[in-house]
């Protein structure tokens, strides 16, 4: 089968690889659409500790079941599913608490198992969610990531919320916050196109600046600071900005994964009693809600913010996403429509 293989830093190649066979409890899906995630782009650049070449990435996808392994009902063959790519061990403390995202032996399709930038991919039967639209369904994974961040933020009606970054996670967080009734929703982003999509998704104020310049503008607008910050970038600059922009006793969610080691003002966190919480991927419950929201029509991928391309344009698409000029919120690859 055809697959887009990450062979070395900054190198994606379409190769012919062996078509896999589903084992006990797993299924083989014919891939429909796979979104390119910011974490894949970090991997491509060699900045993600979890990804090692050669690797077929791709964890945001839909596919049609082609073949099932032992112990899987055969009547799902031919049906379309979105796939939760997180595979938990099922018996650790966190799996038992419903926190598969924190599983000690957590494995992810597209990182630890071959992913969906290919004609076919394997996934556990337990991780399948029926969906009605193959493009919309491929948004379930990134939307679930935003949904968890928004849920953990406890943003309430009447709060002022600041979102840093309007890539997919930031943009979808804006959509969810706006849909939940948040009316004071500021976004900081340097890509003009993404800023415009953020406005259409419900942002009420756009700041096309970064770092200290962005902080200056936020401080003029909110002298006491904002109630909630969601950092969907995770660079040293955005983490510092989050801490300096939030009000005393306010809450920050770190969901972006850009820089591991960062310098942040620790005494400000103490003196201002700032709450900081990490948000990593999603639980099964977040994923279920995300699929429901999409089926209910929360996002319309045909408004122009999703671009669909063949696997052969993988290299070019990854290069585009390393810059700050892309016109799209999400680029998806397909092995053939
Ligand atoms: Zn992702
Ligand atoms: Zn586990």
XYZ file of C-alpha atoms and ligand atoms in Angstrom:
339
model
C 0.000 0.000 0.000
C 0.939 3.633 -0.429
C 2.046 5.575 2.669
C 3.588 8.938 3.465
C 6.633 8.079 5.561
C 8.577 10.536 7.709
C 12.070 9.263 6.872
C 14.261 11.971 8.408
C 14.020 15.469 9.883
C 12.110 17.687 7.401
C 11.673 14.777 4.976
C 8.346 13.140 3.989
C 8.329 10.503 1.247
C 5.555 8.511 -0.385
C 6.616 4.869 -0.229
C 5.196 1.466 -0.901
C 4.857 -0.413 2.400
C 3.237 -3.674 3.415
C -0.530 -3.609 4.023
C -1.080 -4.607 7.687
C -3.340 -7.407 9.035
C -5.710 -6.841 11.988
C -5.036 -8.918 15.115
C -7.372 -9.827 17.997
C -9.789 -6.965 18.722
C -8.397 -4.728 15.962
C -9.702 -3.695 12.542
C -8.185 -2.615 9.247
C -9.586 0.670 7.926
C -9.317 2.126 4.447
C -8.328 5.700 5.268
C -10.555 8.535 4.029
C -9.114 11.763 5.476
C -6.293 12.515 7.935
C -5.685 15.941 9.445
C -2.148 17.236 9.917
C -1.656 18.039 13.604
C 0.702 20.661 15.037
C 2.379 17.824 16.957
C 3.088 16.051 13.635
C 4.692 19.263 12.390
C 6.890 19.412 15.530
C 7.793 15.784 14.834
C 8.633 16.600 11.211
C 11.040 19.278 12.492
C 12.601 16.838 14.970
C 11.230 18.776 17.970
C 8.916 16.115 19.408
C 10.565 13.670 21.816
C 7.921 10.979 21.206
C 8.330 10.644 17.433
C 11.274 8.789 15.886
C 11.802 8.228 12.113
C 11.011 6.228 10.060
C 7.351 6.680 10.988
C 3.954 6.909 9.324
C 2.305 9.697 11.328
C -1.377 10.715 11.254
C -3.746 10.373 14.232
C -6.731 12.566 13.208
C -8.636 10.407 10.781
C -11.693 8.697 9.424
C -11.788 5.400 7.593
C -14.055 2.652 6.326
C -13.644 -0.781 7.916
C -12.225 -3.169 5.341
C -11.318 -6.211 7.444
C -11.776 -7.261 11.083
C -9.550 -9.301 13.393
C -10.768 -12.098 15.710
C -13.424 -11.099 18.291
C -14.722 -8.158 16.241
C -18.274 -8.221 14.783
C -18.238 -8.562 11.006
C -21.258 -6.304 10.450
C -19.090 -3.180 10.808
C -17.299 -3.957 7.541
C -18.024 -1.165 5.057
C -18.991 1.393 7.727
C -17.380 4.806 8.269
C -15.752 5.677 11.610
C -13.726 8.366 13.318
C -10.980 6.810 15.434
C -9.755 7.734 18.889
C -6.012 7.111 18.373
C -5.145 6.678 22.069
C -4.670 3.056 23.064
C -4.680 2.558 26.844
C -3.523 -0.575 28.659
C -6.981 -0.903 30.234
C -5.772 -2.011 33.669
C -3.664 0.796 35.164
C -5.022 3.210 37.770
C -5.651 5.934 35.168
C -7.386 3.701 32.626
C -9.660 2.503 35.441
C -10.439 6.143 36.297
C -11.429 6.843 32.688
C -8.240 8.852 32.128
C -6.773 6.878 29.238
C -4.897 10.034 28.230
C -2.749 9.552 31.360
C -2.282 5.766 30.982
C 1.172 4.651 32.142
C 1.576 2.557 28.988
C -0.315 4.895 26.694
C 0.275 4.259 23.010
C -0.929 6.434 20.156
C -1.722 5.490 16.564
C 0.559 7.651 14.407
C 3.281 7.754 17.080
C 3.703 4.294 18.613
C 1.729 2.448 15.921
C 1.751 3.274 12.183
C -0.652 6.149 11.509
C -3.137 7.205 8.872
C -1.051 9.023 6.253
C -1.515 5.825 4.271
C -4.083 3.873 2.296
C -4.795 1.603 5.268
C -4.380 1.790 9.034
C -5.031 -0.537 11.976
C -7.079 0.515 15.019
C -8.717 -1.209 18.010
C -12.440 -1.914 17.564
C -13.056 -0.209 20.938
C -11.706 3.083 19.557
C -14.205 3.435 16.685
C -16.961 6.071 16.658
C -19.539 5.960 13.846
C -19.755 9.252 11.937
C -21.837 10.436 8.992
C -19.300 12.608 7.163
C -15.679 11.587 6.484
C -14.236 15.135 6.482
C -16.148 16.401 9.508
C -15.357 13.164 11.355
C -11.627 13.747 10.891
C -12.042 16.846 13.095
C -13.192 14.774 16.093
C -9.661 14.287 17.425
C -8.467 17.921 17.388
C -11.895 19.128 18.581
C -11.685 16.674 21.507
C -8.321 18.204 22.489
C -9.885 21.687 22.538
C -12.960 20.395 24.348
C -10.868 19.005 27.207
C -8.919 22.272 27.525
C -12.159 24.281 27.609
C -13.779 21.922 30.133
C -10.728 22.075 32.429
C -10.633 25.884 32.172
C -13.991 26.126 33.995
C -14.697 29.254 31.907
C -18.141 30.450 33.026
C -20.751 32.822 31.643
C -19.569 36.391 32.086
C -15.852 35.501 32.199
C -13.226 37.196 30.064
C -11.215 34.550 28.210
C -7.927 34.921 26.361
C -6.862 32.285 23.822
C -3.225 32.263 22.708
C -2.817 30.890 19.184
C -5.503 30.263 16.556
C -4.224 27.052 15.023
C -6.727 24.172 15.172
C -6.676 23.738 18.977
C -6.999 27.477 19.661
C -9.563 28.055 16.909
C -11.754 25.145 18.046
C -11.461 26.307 21.675
C -12.795 29.686 20.518
C -15.688 27.965 18.739
C -16.534 25.933 21.860
C -16.229 28.909 24.238
C -18.379 31.035 21.973
C -20.960 28.237 21.684
C -20.991 28.015 25.512
C -21.977 31.671 25.772
C -18.608 33.351 26.434
C -19.004 36.879 25.035
C -15.628 38.368 25.965
C -13.197 36.296 23.929
C -9.801 37.686 22.914
C -7.373 35.851 20.643
C -3.657 36.513 20.140
C -2.249 35.228 16.836
C 0.291 36.510 14.300
C -1.109 34.706 11.247
C -3.665 37.127 9.691
C -5.631 34.364 7.955
C -6.026 32.334 11.112
C -7.005 35.478 13.007
C -9.822 36.022 10.534
C -11.063 32.435 10.997
C -10.907 32.975 14.770
C -13.170 35.998 14.351
C -15.647 33.927 12.355
C -15.496 31.199 15.010
C -16.595 33.716 17.661
C -13.577 35.686 18.906
C -14.728 39.166 19.944
C -11.290 40.807 19.956
C -8.246 40.077 17.782
C -4.666 40.943 18.732
C -2.195 40.525 15.889
C 0.889 40.797 18.080
C 3.061 38.585 20.254
C 5.060 38.719 23.487
C 5.388 42.055 25.305
C 3.502 43.986 22.624
C 0.512 41.688 23.024
C 0.767 41.973 26.832
C 0.760 45.767 26.638
C -2.478 45.754 24.646
C -4.107 43.183 26.962
C -3.136 45.234 30.041
C -4.719 48.348 28.521
C -7.939 46.432 27.863
C -7.945 44.478 31.140
C -5.976 46.395 33.793
C -6.757 43.674 36.366
C -6.073 40.810 33.948
C -8.387 38.283 32.300
C -10.286 35.557 34.157
C -9.103 32.612 32.064
C -6.233 32.011 29.619
C -5.913 29.022 27.290
C -2.411 28.715 25.844
C -2.741 26.700 22.648
C 0.858 27.403 21.596
C 3.074 26.406 24.522
C 6.160 28.456 23.724
C 8.178 30.283 26.374
C 6.724 33.532 25.064
C 3.061 32.431 25.278
C 3.488 30.785 28.692
C 4.982 34.011 30.056
C 2.215 35.992 28.395
C -0.440 33.762 29.984
C 1.001 34.252 33.490
C 1.322 38.013 33.058
C -2.123 38.457 31.471
C -4.294 36.448 33.869
C -5.953 38.159 36.852
C -5.067 37.417 40.475
C -6.587 34.039 41.340
C -7.236 33.387 37.644
C -6.851 30.107 35.796
C -4.497 29.115 32.979
C -4.721 25.995 30.841
C -1.512 24.884 29.134
C -2.509 22.744 26.158
C 0.071 23.723 23.491
C 3.299 21.688 23.420
C 5.927 23.869 21.820
C 8.883 24.282 24.197
C 9.662 21.865 27.004
C 12.132 23.949 29.022
C 10.841 27.490 29.606
C 11.648 30.451 31.851
C 8.509 31.729 33.601
C 7.953 34.248 36.443
C 7.453 31.868 39.382
C 6.948 34.498 42.081
C 4.086 36.046 40.105
C 2.336 32.660 40.150
C 2.742 32.488 43.949
C 1.868 36.083 44.809
C -1.116 36.198 42.465
C -2.340 32.715 43.422
C -2.550 31.756 39.766
C -3.871 28.293 38.965
C -2.078 26.535 36.102
C -3.356 23.240 34.757
C -2.060 21.079 31.928
C -4.522 19.545 29.482
C -3.324 16.579 27.442
C -5.331 15.165 24.553
C -8.731 13.865 25.786
C -10.550 11.107 27.602
C -13.029 8.733 25.934
C -15.787 10.955 27.323
C -14.282 14.077 25.711
C -13.976 12.201 22.415
C -17.600 11.036 22.575
C -18.785 14.595 23.194
C -16.616 15.884 20.359
C -18.150 13.387 17.905
C -21.636 14.382 19.102
C -20.922 18.092 18.649
C -19.698 17.481 15.101
C -22.746 15.354 14.274
C -24.861 18.232 15.634
C -23.151 20.567 13.141
C -20.800 22.545 15.404
C -18.133 23.025 12.708
C -18.537 23.243 8.947
C -15.319 22.076 7.258
C -16.632 23.264 3.880
C -16.467 26.970 4.785
C -12.947 27.193 3.367
C -10.746 26.697 6.422
C -9.986 23.042 5.647
C -7.834 22.183 2.625
C -7.772 18.604 1.345
C -4.716 17.327 -0.528
C -3.327 14.004 -1.794
C -0.601 12.206 0.204
C 1.827 13.202 -2.555
C 1.588 16.813 -1.334
C 2.710 15.774 2.159
C 6.199 17.288 2.071
C 4.901 20.624 0.781
C 2.031 20.690 3.302
C 4.309 20.032 6.267
C 6.650 22.775 5.077
C 3.689 25.154 4.760
C 2.625 24.430 8.346
C 6.089 25.188 9.742
C 5.614 28.816 8.623
C 3.105 31.451 9.730
C 1.457 32.167 6.393
C -0.945 29.243 5.808
C -4.455 30.260 4.723
C -6.019 27.270 6.458
C -6.868 26.252 9.984
C -6.515 22.568 9.045
C -4.861 20.743 6.158
C -6.001 17.153 5.562
C -4.320 14.506 3.458
C -6.148 11.747 1.645
C -4.828 8.628 -0.096
C -7.471 9.169 -2.811
C -11.085 10.390 -2.848
Zn -3.386 15.937 17.124
Zn -3.566 2.236 31.350
